[in-house]
Short mmCIF file of N, CA, C and O in Angstrom, two decimals:
data_model
loop_
_atom_site.label_atom_id
_atom_site.label_comp_id
_atom_site.label_asym_id
_atom_site.label_seq_id
_atom_site.Cartn_x
_atom_site.Cartn_y
_atom_site.Cartn_z
N UNK A 1 -11.26 65.71 -38.51
CA UNK A 1 -10.61 64.74 -39.37
C UNK A 1 -9.29 65.29 -39.88
O UNK A 1 -8.33 64.54 -40.06
N UNK A 2 -9.24 66.58 -40.10
CA UNK A 2 -8.02 67.20 -40.61
C UNK A 2 -6.90 67.12 -39.57
O UNK A 2 -5.73 66.94 -39.93
N UNK A 3 -7.25 67.20 -38.30
CA UNK A 3 -6.24 67.12 -37.24
C UNK A 3 -5.59 65.75 -37.20
O UNK A 3 -4.40 65.63 -36.93
N UNK A 4 -6.35 64.71 -37.48
CA UNK A 4 -5.80 63.35 -37.48
C UNK A 4 -4.72 63.24 -38.56
O UNK A 4 -3.66 62.66 -38.33
N UNK A 5 -4.99 63.78 -39.74
CA UNK A 5 -4.00 63.74 -40.81
C UNK A 5 -2.74 64.52 -40.44
O UNK A 5 -1.63 64.09 -40.75
N UNK A 6 -2.91 65.63 -39.79
CA UNK A 6 -1.76 66.44 -39.39
C UNK A 6 -0.93 65.68 -38.34
O UNK A 6 0.30 65.64 -38.42
N UNK A 7 -1.58 65.05 -37.39
CA UNK A 7 -0.89 64.29 -36.36
C UNK A 7 -0.15 63.10 -36.99
O UNK A 7 1.02 62.84 -36.69
N UNK A 8 -0.81 62.38 -37.87
CA UNK A 8 -0.17 61.24 -38.53
C UNK A 8 1.02 61.68 -39.38
O UNK A 8 2.06 61.02 -39.40
N UNK A 9 0.88 62.76 -40.08
CA UNK A 9 1.98 63.29 -40.89
C UNK A 9 3.16 63.69 -40.01
O UNK A 9 4.31 63.41 -40.32
N UNK A 10 2.88 64.32 -38.87
CA UNK A 10 3.94 64.72 -37.94
C UNK A 10 4.65 63.50 -37.36
O UNK A 10 5.88 63.47 -37.28
N UNK A 11 3.89 62.49 -36.99
CA UNK A 11 4.49 61.27 -36.45
C UNK A 11 5.36 60.60 -37.52
O UNK A 11 6.46 60.12 -37.24
N UNK A 12 4.88 60.56 -38.75
CA UNK A 12 5.63 59.97 -39.85
C UNK A 12 6.95 60.72 -40.07
O UNK A 12 8.01 60.10 -40.22
N UNK A 13 6.91 62.02 -40.08
CA UNK A 13 8.13 62.81 -40.26
C UNK A 13 9.11 62.58 -39.12
O UNK A 13 10.31 62.44 -39.35
N UNK A 14 8.61 62.55 -37.89
CA UNK A 14 9.49 62.31 -36.75
C UNK A 14 10.12 60.93 -36.84
O UNK A 14 11.30 60.76 -36.53
N UNK A 15 9.36 59.95 -37.27
CA UNK A 15 9.88 58.60 -37.41
C UNK A 15 10.99 58.55 -38.45
O UNK A 15 12.02 57.91 -38.26
N UNK A 16 10.80 59.24 -39.55
CA UNK A 16 11.81 59.26 -40.61
C UNK A 16 13.08 59.96 -40.13
O UNK A 16 14.19 59.48 -40.37
N UNK A 17 12.96 61.07 -39.45
CA UNK A 17 14.13 61.83 -39.02
C UNK A 17 14.87 61.17 -37.86
O UNK A 17 16.09 61.24 -37.76
N UNK A 18 14.14 60.51 -36.97
CA UNK A 18 14.75 59.94 -35.77
C UNK A 18 15.27 58.53 -36.02
O UNK A 18 16.22 58.09 -35.38
N UNK A 19 14.67 57.80 -36.95
CA UNK A 19 15.06 56.41 -37.16
C UNK A 19 16.52 56.34 -37.59
O UNK A 19 17.05 57.23 -38.25
N UNK A 20 17.16 55.24 -37.21
CA UNK A 20 18.57 55.07 -37.55
C UNK A 20 18.71 54.10 -38.71
O UNK A 20 17.87 53.23 -38.92
N UNK A 21 19.77 54.24 -39.44
CA UNK A 21 20.04 53.41 -40.59
C UNK A 21 20.85 52.18 -40.15
O UNK A 21 21.92 52.34 -39.58
N UNK A 22 20.37 50.97 -40.41
CA UNK A 22 21.11 49.77 -39.98
C UNK A 22 22.50 49.69 -40.58
O UNK A 22 23.42 49.18 -39.96
N UNK A 23 22.70 50.23 -41.78
CA UNK A 23 24.03 50.19 -42.40
C UNK A 23 24.99 51.07 -41.61
O UNK A 23 26.14 50.70 -41.41
N UNK A 24 24.54 52.21 -41.15
CA UNK A 24 25.40 53.07 -40.34
C UNK A 24 25.79 52.39 -39.04
O UNK A 24 26.92 52.51 -38.58
N UNK A 25 24.86 51.66 -38.45
CA UNK A 25 25.14 50.97 -37.19
C UNK A 25 26.16 49.86 -37.40
O UNK A 25 27.02 49.63 -36.55
N UNK A 26 26.09 49.17 -38.53
CA UNK A 26 27.03 48.08 -38.77
C UNK A 26 28.42 48.60 -39.11
O UNK A 26 29.41 47.92 -38.86
N UNK A 27 28.50 49.79 -39.68
CA UNK A 27 29.81 50.35 -40.04
C UNK A 27 30.54 50.90 -38.82
O UNK A 27 31.77 50.86 -38.76
N UNK A 28 29.82 51.41 -37.86
CA UNK A 28 30.45 51.95 -36.65
C UNK A 28 30.75 50.81 -35.70
O UNK A 28 29.87 50.04 -35.35
N UNK A 29 32.00 50.72 -35.28
CA UNK A 29 32.36 49.68 -34.34
C UNK A 29 32.02 50.13 -32.94
O UNK A 29 32.34 51.24 -32.53
N UNK A 30 31.38 49.26 -32.21
CA UNK A 30 31.01 49.56 -30.83
C UNK A 30 32.02 48.88 -29.93
O UNK A 30 32.26 47.68 -30.02
N UNK A 31 32.63 49.66 -29.06
CA UNK A 31 33.62 49.12 -28.14
C UNK A 31 32.98 48.95 -26.78
O UNK A 31 32.54 49.92 -26.16
N UNK A 32 32.90 47.71 -26.33
CA UNK A 32 32.28 47.44 -25.04
C UNK A 32 33.28 47.73 -23.93
O UNK A 32 34.46 47.43 -24.04
N UNK A 33 32.77 48.30 -22.86
CA UNK A 33 33.60 48.61 -21.72
C UNK A 33 33.02 47.92 -20.50
O UNK A 33 31.81 47.92 -20.29
N UNK A 34 33.91 47.34 -19.72
CA UNK A 34 33.46 46.69 -18.50
C UNK A 34 33.29 47.74 -17.41
O UNK A 34 34.02 48.73 -17.35
N UNK A 35 32.33 47.53 -16.56
CA UNK A 35 32.16 48.44 -15.43
C UNK A 35 32.79 47.80 -14.20
O UNK A 35 32.97 46.59 -14.14
N UNK A 36 33.12 48.57 -13.27
CA UNK A 36 33.64 48.12 -11.98
C UNK A 36 34.96 47.35 -12.12
O UNK A 36 35.14 46.28 -11.58
N UNK A 37 35.87 47.86 -12.90
CA UNK A 37 37.17 47.22 -13.04
C UNK A 37 37.32 46.53 -14.36
O UNK A 37 36.70 46.86 -15.36
N UNK A 38 38.19 45.54 -14.38
CA UNK A 38 38.51 44.84 -15.63
C UNK A 38 37.71 43.56 -15.81
O UNK A 38 38.22 42.57 -16.32
N UNK A 39 36.49 43.52 -15.41
CA UNK A 39 35.64 42.37 -15.64
C UNK A 39 35.80 41.29 -14.58
O UNK A 39 35.39 40.16 -14.78
N UNK A 40 36.39 41.63 -13.44
CA UNK A 40 36.51 40.66 -12.36
C UNK A 40 35.16 40.40 -11.71
O UNK A 40 34.14 40.96 -12.09
N UNK A 41 35.16 39.52 -10.75
CA UNK A 41 33.92 39.22 -10.05
C UNK A 41 33.46 40.41 -9.23
O UNK A 41 34.25 41.04 -8.53
N UNK A 42 32.19 40.70 -9.31
CA UNK A 42 31.60 41.78 -8.53
C UNK A 42 31.13 41.17 -7.22
O UNK A 42 30.37 40.21 -7.22
N UNK A 43 31.59 41.71 -6.08
CA UNK A 43 31.19 41.12 -4.79
C UNK A 43 29.69 41.32 -4.55
O UNK A 43 29.10 42.30 -4.98
N UNK A 44 29.07 40.39 -3.85
CA UNK A 44 27.63 40.52 -3.57
C UNK A 44 27.39 41.66 -2.57
O UNK A 44 28.29 42.04 -1.82
N UNK A 45 26.19 42.20 -2.55
CA UNK A 45 25.89 43.28 -1.60
C UNK A 45 25.89 42.74 -0.18
O UNK A 45 25.70 41.54 0.05
N UNK A 46 26.12 43.61 0.79
CA UNK A 46 26.11 43.16 2.18
C UNK A 46 24.72 42.69 2.59
O UNK A 46 23.71 43.15 2.03
N UNK A 47 24.63 41.78 3.54
CA UNK A 47 23.30 41.31 3.96
C UNK A 47 22.53 42.44 4.64
O UNK A 47 23.12 43.36 5.22
N UNK A 48 21.21 42.39 4.59
CA UNK A 48 20.42 43.45 5.22
C UNK A 48 20.56 43.36 6.74
O UNK A 48 20.81 42.29 7.29
N UNK A 49 20.41 44.49 7.40
CA UNK A 49 20.51 44.49 8.87
C UNK A 49 19.33 43.72 9.48
O UNK A 49 18.26 43.61 8.87
N UNK A 50 19.54 43.18 10.66
CA UNK A 50 18.47 42.46 11.34
C UNK A 50 17.38 43.45 11.73
O UNK A 50 17.64 44.49 12.33
N UNK A 51 16.16 43.12 11.35
CA UNK A 51 15.03 43.99 11.67
C UNK A 51 14.38 43.52 12.96
O UNK A 51 14.26 42.31 13.21
N UNK A 52 13.97 44.47 13.83
CA UNK A 52 13.32 44.06 15.07
C UNK A 52 11.95 43.41 14.78
O UNK A 52 11.24 43.80 13.88
N UNK A 53 11.61 42.41 15.55
CA UNK A 53 10.34 41.71 15.41
C UNK A 53 9.33 42.36 16.35
O UNK A 53 9.62 42.55 17.53
N UNK A 54 8.17 42.70 15.85
CA UNK A 54 7.15 43.34 16.69
C UNK A 54 6.32 42.32 17.41
O UNK A 54 5.93 41.33 17.05
#
């Protein structure tokens, strides 16, 4: 029973230390970046090669 309390206490401490503050997130501006150029159309992938029929 004592181990359960130790595990719960450890999880609680980790949650407190790792959790982020919503106010900090709202104060930091997030700059979005486009991938693959300046947001143009991304071409579709090439069609798959013809597979032999058995």
